[in-house]
Amino acid sequence: MANSEYTPMIPRSKKTRLRYRVAVIGGGSWATAIIKIISANLEHIHWWVREEEVAEGIANYGHNPKYLSSVFINPEEVRVSTDIRSVVSKSDYVIIVTPSAYLHQSLEPLQKRSQLHKKKIILAVKGIVPETMQLISDYMQTQFKVPVENLCLISGPSHAEEIAQEKFTYLTAASVNSELASIVAKFFTNRYCRASVSQDLMGAELSIVLKNIYALGAGIYSGLGYGDNFIAAYVANCVKEMKYFVSHVYPNEERHISDSVYLGDLLVTAYSTYSRNRLFGIMIGHGLSVRVSLMELRMVSEGYTACRCVHEINKKQQANIPIVETIYGILYENNNVSSEMKRIAEHFV
């Protein structure tokens, strides 16, 4: 069911922590935030990071020197390593948090003799694998032979910076395997984070991809000088387009687009000052080229790659998604920013 049932928020003492063996793959802001969340609940955590500098900072000082450095990580409870094979081999559940732009490269050491198909995989990645132009769940199934019932998505309106400050956050664990979703929800439930469950894995994942594109568009409009009144109307039209396209690709009568994993995530990405996709769009709206904007951002804009992927998906679907297609034309076909965004605005209601 797409309807959510909230799990109780029960703070765990050290003696009552869950004894699942969990690995976290990725060393950025969201990975650090996830470590902070699950450390309150889990006894056995292994963390893979790419950079030796990050591993040493965590092991020696209890802080990630590059991302969310204010977050304390107990090195006696969280085992950090730059050896991805070792980290995965010691775990039954693997939380993948590497940005999608680097996912293929990061998991490459696991391609041969991989044991990932025997693990429960928790996807905390928001985007597309650019090398294969696949959703992350499709990529894990085709590249690593992970059964869909072993996949779970964890998502929702959740900026890492607010997790670091322990500001109250809602997440959703989505899987076709309801038992797995319930277990993952327990991992992510503590005194400042509440996790619900859903069986709409594919619908939630596609919504995540779309919301990054729409947030990029909100940034473009903001950069062009449009005000809050207009952008609210723009987001409302994005919600309609998202609902239509997700239902077109993955029909599900029990899906409620107003749930936080769909609408909430779109809103926070479109409006928040922490949003990289929104910032990327603002730069384009200000007149910077796509190439220069990507260089200036110095971070991954998931919406950039996602837009190309959804465009390719829609070649087969032939759905009417003018907002996505307009943003694609700006990003990849050098269409005029101001005139194109004004053109689609004439059709908003």
PDB file of N, CA, C and O in Angstrom, residues 131-177:
ATOM      1  N   GLU A 131      25.987   6.441 -16.557  1.00  0.00           N
ATOM      2  CA  GLU A 131      26.619   5.507 -17.499  1.00  0.00           C
ATOM      3  C   GLU A 131      25.609   4.592 -18.170  1.00  0.00           C
ATOM      4  O   GLU A 131      25.815   4.150 -19.312  1.00  0.00           O
ATOM      5  N   THR A 132      24.520   4.268 -17.461  1.00  0.00           N
ATOM      6  CA  THR A 132      23.524   3.343 -18.009  1.00  0.00           C
ATOM      7  C   THR A 132      22.161   3.987 -18.194  1.00  0.00           C
ATOM      8  O   THR A 132      21.262   3.356 -18.751  1.00  0.00           O
ATOM      9  N   MET A 133      22.008   5.234 -17.732  1.00  0.00           N
ATOM     10  CA  MET A 133      20.735   5.961 -17.809  1.00  0.00           C
ATOM     11  C   MET A 133      19.604   5.159 -17.188  1.00  0.00           C
ATOM     12  O   MET A 133      18.518   5.003 -17.749  1.00  0.00           O
ATOM     13  N   GLN A 134      19.848   4.631 -15.987  1.00  0.00           N
ATOM     14  CA  GLN A 134      18.857   3.826 -15.281  1.00  0.00           C
ATOM     15  C   GLN A 134      18.519   4.442 -13.931  1.00  0.00           C
ATOM     16  O   GLN A 134      19.369   5.096 -13.298  1.00  0.00           O
ATOM     17  N   LEU A 135      17.295   4.178 -13.475  1.00  0.00           N
ATOM     18  CA  LEU A 135      16.986   4.401 -12.075  1.00  0.00           C
ATOM     19  C   LEU A 135      17.877   3.499 -11.233  1.00  0.00           C
ATOM     20  O   LEU A 135      18.301   2.427 -11.689  1.00  0.00           O
ATOM     21  N   ILE A 136      18.161   3.908 -10.008  1.00  0.00           N
ATOM     22  CA  ILE A 136      19.096   3.153  -9.181  1.00  0.00           C
ATOM     23  C   ILE A 136      18.593   1.728  -8.931  1.00  0.00           C
ATOM     24  O   ILE A 136      19.364   0.766  -8.963  1.00  0.00           O
ATOM     25  N   SER A 137      17.290   1.565  -8.704  1.00  0.00           N
ATOM     26  CA  SER A 137      16.756   0.221  -8.448  1.00  0.00           C
ATOM     27  C   SER A 137      16.924  -0.674  -9.672  1.00  0.00           C
ATOM     28  O   SER A 137      17.274  -1.856  -9.545  1.00  0.00           O
ATOM     29  N   ASP A 138      16.691  -0.121 -10.871  1.00  0.00           N
ATOM     30  CA  ASP A 138      16.911  -0.899 -12.097  1.00  0.00           C
ATOM     31  C   ASP A 138      18.377  -1.268 -12.240  1.00  0.00           C
ATOM     32  O   ASP A 138      18.727  -2.387 -12.640  1.00  0.00           O
ATOM     33  N   TYR A 139      19.248  -0.324 -11.935  1.00  0.00           N
ATOM     34  CA  TYR A 139      20.696  -0.563 -12.021  1.00  0.00           C
ATOM     35  C   TYR A 139      21.125  -1.694 -11.100  1.00  0.00           C
ATOM     36  O   TYR A 139      21.889  -2.584 -11.506  1.00  0.00           O
ATOM     37  N   MET A 140      20.644  -1.699  -9.865  1.00  0.00           N
ATOM     38  CA  MET A 140      21.025  -2.746  -8.921  1.00  0.00           C
ATOM     39  C   MET A 140      20.513  -4.114  -9.374  1.00  0.00           C
ATOM     40  O   MET A 140      21.179  -5.134  -9.172  1.00  0.00           O
ATOM     41  N   GLN A 141      19.357  -4.134 -10.003  1.00  0.00           N
ATOM     42  CA  GLN A 141      18.805  -5.406 -10.470  1.00  0.00           C
ATOM     43  C   GLN A 141      19.555  -5.940 -11.680  1.00  0.00           C
ATOM     44  O   GLN A 141      19.842  -7.142 -11.761  1.00  0.00           O
ATOM     45  N   THR A 142      19.904  -5.067 -12.619  1.00  0.00           N
ATOM     46  CA  THR A 142      20.556  -5.535 -13.848  1.00  0.00           C
ATOM     47  C   THR A 142      22.063  -5.737 -13.683  1.00  0.00           C
ATOM     48  O   THR A 142      22.620  -6.696 -14.211  1.00  0.00           O
ATOM     49  N   GLN A 143      22.719  -4.849 -12.950  1.00  0.00           N
ATOM     50  CA  GLN A 143      24.174  -4.910 -12.833  1.00  0.00           C
ATOM     51  C   GLN A 143      24.648  -5.862 -11.740  1.00  0.00           C
ATOM     52  O   GLN A 143      25.722  -6.470 -11.866  1.00  0.00           O
ATOM     53  N   PHE A 144      23.860  -6.000 -10.673  1.00  0.00           N
ATOM     54  CA  PHE A 144      24.299  -6.811  -9.533  1.00  0.00           C
ATOM     55  C   PHE A 144      23.331  -7.941  -9.196  1.00  0.00           C
ATOM     56  O   PHE A 144      23.516  -8.628  -8.190  1.00  0.00           O
ATOM     57  N   LYS A 145      22.308  -8.107 -10.012  1.00  0.00           N
ATOM     58  CA  LYS A 145      21.353  -9.215  -9.857  1.00  0.00           C
ATOM     59  C   LYS A 145      20.676  -9.219  -8.482  1.00  0.00           C
ATOM     60  O   LYS A 145      20.382 -10.282  -7.922  1.00  0.00           O
ATOM     61  N   VAL A 146      20.443  -8.022  -7.941  1.00  0.00           N
ATOM     62  CA  VAL A 146      19.755  -7.922  -6.653  1.00  0.00           C
ATOM     63  C   VAL A 146      18.253  -8.091  -6.907  1.00  0.00           C
ATOM     64  O   VAL A 146      17.669  -7.338  -7.683  1.00  0.00           O
ATOM     65  N   PRO A 147      17.609  -9.071  -6.282  1.00  0.00           N
ATOM     66  CA  PRO A 147      16.153  -9.239  -6.464  1.00  0.00           C
ATOM     67  C   PRO A 147      15.414  -8.009  -5.967  1.00  0.00           C
ATOM     68  O   PRO A 147      15.818  -7.376  -4.987  1.00  0.00           O
ATOM     69  N   VAL A 148      14.323  -7.666  -6.634  1.00  0.00           N
ATOM     70  CA  VAL A 148      13.591  -6.458  -6.253  1.00  0.00           C
ATOM     71  C   VAL A 148      13.092  -6.533  -4.819  1.00  0.00           C
ATOM     72  O   VAL A 148      13.000  -5.503  -4.127  1.00  0.00           O
ATOM     73  N   GLU A 149      12.804  -7.753  -4.330  1.00  0.00           N
ATOM     74  CA  GLU A 149      12.330  -7.885  -2.949  1.00  0.00           C
ATOM     75  C   GLU A 149      13.432  -7.630  -1.922  1.00  0.00           C
ATOM     76  O   GLU A 149      13.157  -7.519  -0.722  1.00  0.00           O
ATOM     77  N   ASN A 150      14.688  -7.519  -2.383  1.00  0.00           N
ATOM     78  CA  ASN A 150      15.797  -7.186  -1.486  1.00  0.00           C
ATOM     79  C   ASN A 150      16.162  -5.706  -1.551  1.00  0.00           C
ATOM     80  O   ASN A 150      17.166  -5.290  -0.978  1.00  0.00           O
ATOM     81  N   LEU A 151      15.352  -4.919  -2.263  1.00  0.00           N
ATOM     82  CA  LEU A 151      15.616  -3.492  -2.411  1.00  0.00           C
ATOM     83  C   LEU A 151      14.637  -2.673  -1.577  1.00  0.00           C
ATOM     84  O   LEU A 151      13.449  -2.982  -1.510  1.00  0.00           O
ATOM     85  N   CYS A 152      15.154  -1.614  -0.967  1.00  0.00           N
ATOM     86  CA  CYS A 152      14.311  -0.682  -0.223  1.00  0.00           C
ATOM     87  C   CYS A 152      14.830   0.723  -0.465  1.00  0.00           C
ATOM     88  O   CYS A 152      16.052   0.945  -0.497  1.00  0.00           O
ATOM     89  N   LEU A 153      13.934   1.650  -0.656  1.00  0.00           N
ATOM     90  CA  LEU A 153      14.276   3.059  -0.826  1.00  0.00           C
ATOM     91  C   LEU A 153      13.990   3.791   0.470  1.00  0.00           C
ATOM     92  O   LEU A 153      12.947   3.580   1.091  1.00  0.00           O
ATOM     93  N   ILE A 154      14.919   4.653   0.887  1.00  0.00           N
ATOM     94  CA  ILE A 154      14.657   5.523   2.034  1.00  0.00           C
ATOM     95  C   ILE A 154      14.737   6.963   1.542  1.00  0.00           C
ATOM     96  O   ILE A 154      15.741   7.391   0.966  1.00  0.00           O
ATOM     97  N   SER A 155      13.654   7.702   1.693  1.00  0.00           N
ATOM     98  CA  SER A 155      13.621   9.054   1.147  1.00  0.00           C
ATOM     99  C   SER A 155      12.570   9.886   1.873  1.00  0.00           C
ATOM    100  O   SER A 155      11.848   9.400   2.732  1.00  0.00           O
ATOM    101  N   GLY A 156      12.503  11.145   1.474  1.00  0.00           N
ATOM    102  CA  GLY A 156      11.562  12.079   2.069  1.00  0.00           C
ATOM    103  C   GLY A 156      12.175  13.462   2.105  1.00  0.00           C
ATOM    104  O   GLY A 156      13.334  13.650   1.729  1.00  0.00           O
ATOM    105  N   PRO A 157      11.441  14.458   2.548  1.00  0.00           N
ATOM    106  CA  PRO A 157      11.988  15.819   2.657  1.00  0.00           C
ATOM    107  C   PRO A 157      13.031  15.871   3.763  1.00  0.00           C
ATOM    108  O   PRO A 157      12.696  15.921   4.945  1.00  0.00           O
ATOM    109  N   SER A 158      14.300  15.842   3.383  1.00  0.00           N
ATOM    110  CA  SER A 158      15.329  15.617   4.406  1.00  0.00           C
ATOM    111  C   SER A 158      16.679  16.185   3.982  1.00  0.00           C
ATOM    112  O   SER A 158      17.499  15.487   3.388  1.00  0.00           O
ATOM    113  N   HIS A 159      16.911  17.444   4.275  1.00  0.00           N
ATOM    114  CA  HIS A 159      18.233  18.013   4.025  1.00  0.00           C
ATOM    115  C   HIS A 159      19.189  17.582   5.137  1.00  0.00           C
ATOM    116  O   HIS A 159      18.855  17.630   6.325  1.00  0.00           O
ATOM    117  N   ALA A 160      20.376  17.180   4.722  1.00  0.00           N
ATOM    118  CA  ALA A 160      21.377  16.690   5.670  1.00  0.00           C
ATOM    119  C   ALA A 160      21.712  17.729   6.725  1.00  0.00           C
ATOM    120  O   ALA A 160      21.952  17.396   7.896  1.00  0.00           O
ATOM    121  N   GLU A 161      21.733  18.985   6.314  1.00  0.00           N
ATOM    122  CA  GLU A 161      22.099  20.056   7.252  1.00  0.00           C
ATOM    123  C   GLU A 161      21.122  20.135   8.423  1.00  0.00           C
ATOM    124  O   GLU A 161      21.532  20.432   9.559  1.00  0.00           O
ATOM    125  N   GLU A 162      19.838  19.872   8.172  1.00  0.00           N
ATOM    126  CA  GLU A 162      18.860  19.911   9.262  1.00  0.00           C
ATOM    127  C   GLU A 162      18.944  18.659  10.130  1.00  0.00           C
ATOM    128  O   GLU A 162      18.701  18.724  11.335  1.00  0.00           O
ATOM    129  N   ILE A 163      19.280  17.524   9.521  1.00  0.00           N
ATOM    130  CA  ILE A 163      19.521  16.315  10.318  1.00  0.00           C
ATOM    131  C   ILE A 163      20.660  16.564  11.299  1.00  0.00           C
ATOM    132  O   ILE A 163      20.602  16.169  12.472  1.00  0.00           O
ATOM    133  N   ALA A 164      21.706  17.231  10.825  1.00  0.00           N
ATOM    134  CA  ALA A 164      22.857  17.527  11.687  1.00  0.00           C
ATOM    135  C   ALA A 164      22.439  18.351  12.897  1.00  0.00           C
ATOM    136  O   ALA A 164      23.006  18.206  13.986  1.00  0.00           O
ATOM    137  N   GLN A 165      21.420  19.207  12.708  1.00  0.00           N
ATOM    138  CA  GLN A 165      20.928  20.043  13.807  1.00  0.00           C
ATOM    139  C   GLN A 165      19.800  19.364  14.595  1.00  0.00           C
ATOM    140  O   GLN A 165      19.213  19.976  15.473  1.00  0.00           O
ATOM    141  N   GLU A 166      19.508  18.114  14.247  1.00  0.00           N
ATOM    142  CA  GLU A 166      18.458  17.324  14.894  1.00  0.00           C
ATOM    143  C   GLU A 166      17.097  18.000  14.796  1.00  0.00           C
ATOM    144  O   GLU A 166      16.287  17.957  15.724  1.00  0.00           O
ATOM    145  N   LYS A 167      16.833  18.607  13.636  1.00  0.00           N
ATOM    146  CA  LYS A 167      15.509  19.171  13.377  1.00  0.00           C
ATOM    147  C   LYS A 167      14.593  18.058  12.894  1.00  0.00           C
ATOM    148  O   LYS A 167      14.982  17.221  12.086  1.00  0.00           O
ATOM    149  N   PHE A 168      13.373  18.064  13.377  1.00  0.00           N
ATOM    150  CA  PHE A 168      12.459  16.944  13.161  1.00  0.00           C
ATOM    151  C   PHE A 168      12.246  16.684  11.667  1.00  0.00           C
ATOM    152  O   PHE A 168      12.005  17.614  10.889  1.00  0.00           O
ATOM    153  N   THR A 169      12.324  15.412  11.287  1.00  0.00           N
ATOM    154  CA  THR A 169      12.309  15.013   9.884  1.00  0.00           C
ATOM    155  C   THR A 169      11.450  13.773   9.685  1.00  0.00           C
ATOM    156  O   THR A 169      11.462  12.870  10.533  1.00  0.00           O
ATOM    157  N   TYR A 170      10.740  13.720   8.546  1.00  0.00           N
ATOM    158  CA  TYR A 170       9.935  12.554   8.178  1.00  0.00           C
ATOM    159  C   TYR A 170      10.558  11.861   6.967  1.00  0.00           C
ATOM    160  O   TYR A 170      10.856  12.516   5.964  1.00  0.00           O
ATOM    161  N   LEU A 171      10.717  10.552   7.063  1.00  0.00           N
ATOM    162  CA  LEU A 171      11.238   9.750   5.964  1.00  0.00           C
ATOM    163  C   LEU A 171      10.252   8.627   5.648  1.00  0.00           C
ATOM    164  O   LEU A 171       9.359   8.326   6.437  1.00  0.00           O
ATOM    165  N   THR A 172      10.440   7.991   4.500  1.00  0.00           N
ATOM    166  CA  THR A 172       9.627   6.846   4.111  1.00  0.00           C
ATOM    167  C   THR A 172      10.532   5.732   3.619  1.00  0.00           C
ATOM    168  O   THR A 172      11.440   5.970   2.809  1.00  0.00           O
ATOM    169  N   ALA A 173      10.294   4.519   4.106  1.00  0.00           N
ATOM    170  CA  ALA A 173      10.979   3.324   3.615  1.00  0.00           C
ATOM    171  C   ALA A 173      10.026   2.632   2.651  1.00  0.00           C
ATOM    172  O   ALA A 173       8.952   2.177   3.052  1.00  0.00           O
ATOM    173  N   ALA A 174      10.415   2.563   1.371  1.00  0.00           N
ATOM    174  CA  ALA A 174       9.535   2.011   0.339  1.00  0.00           C
ATOM    175  C   ALA A 174      10.148   0.745  -0.252  1.00  0.00           C
ATOM    176  O   ALA A 174      11.293   0.755  -0.703  1.00  0.00           O
ATOM    177  N   SER A 175       9.372  -0.332  -0.254  1.00  0.00           N
ATOM    178  CA  SER A 175       9.830  -1.602  -0.805  1.00  0.00           C
ATOM    179  C   SER A 175       8.622  -2.458  -1.150  1.00  0.00           C
ATOM    180  O   SER A 175       7.581  -2.374  -0.484  1.00  0.00           O
ATOM    181  N   VAL A 176       8.772  -3.311  -2.169  1.00  0.00           N
ATOM    182  CA  VAL A 176       7.699  -4.274  -2.455  1.00  0.00           C
ATOM    183  C   VAL A 176       7.640  -5.324  -1.357  1.00  0.00           C
ATOM    184  O   VAL A 176       6.648  -6.031  -1.199  1.00  0.00           O
ATOM    185  N   ASN A 177       8.716  -5.417  -0.584  1.00  0.00           N
ATOM    186  CA  ASN A 177       8.825  -6.341   0.542  1.00  0.00           C
ATOM    187  C   ASN A 177       8.463  -5.571   1.822  1.00  0.00           C
ATOM    188  O   ASN A 177       9.275  -4.827   2.357  1.00  0.00           O
TER     189      ASN A 177
END
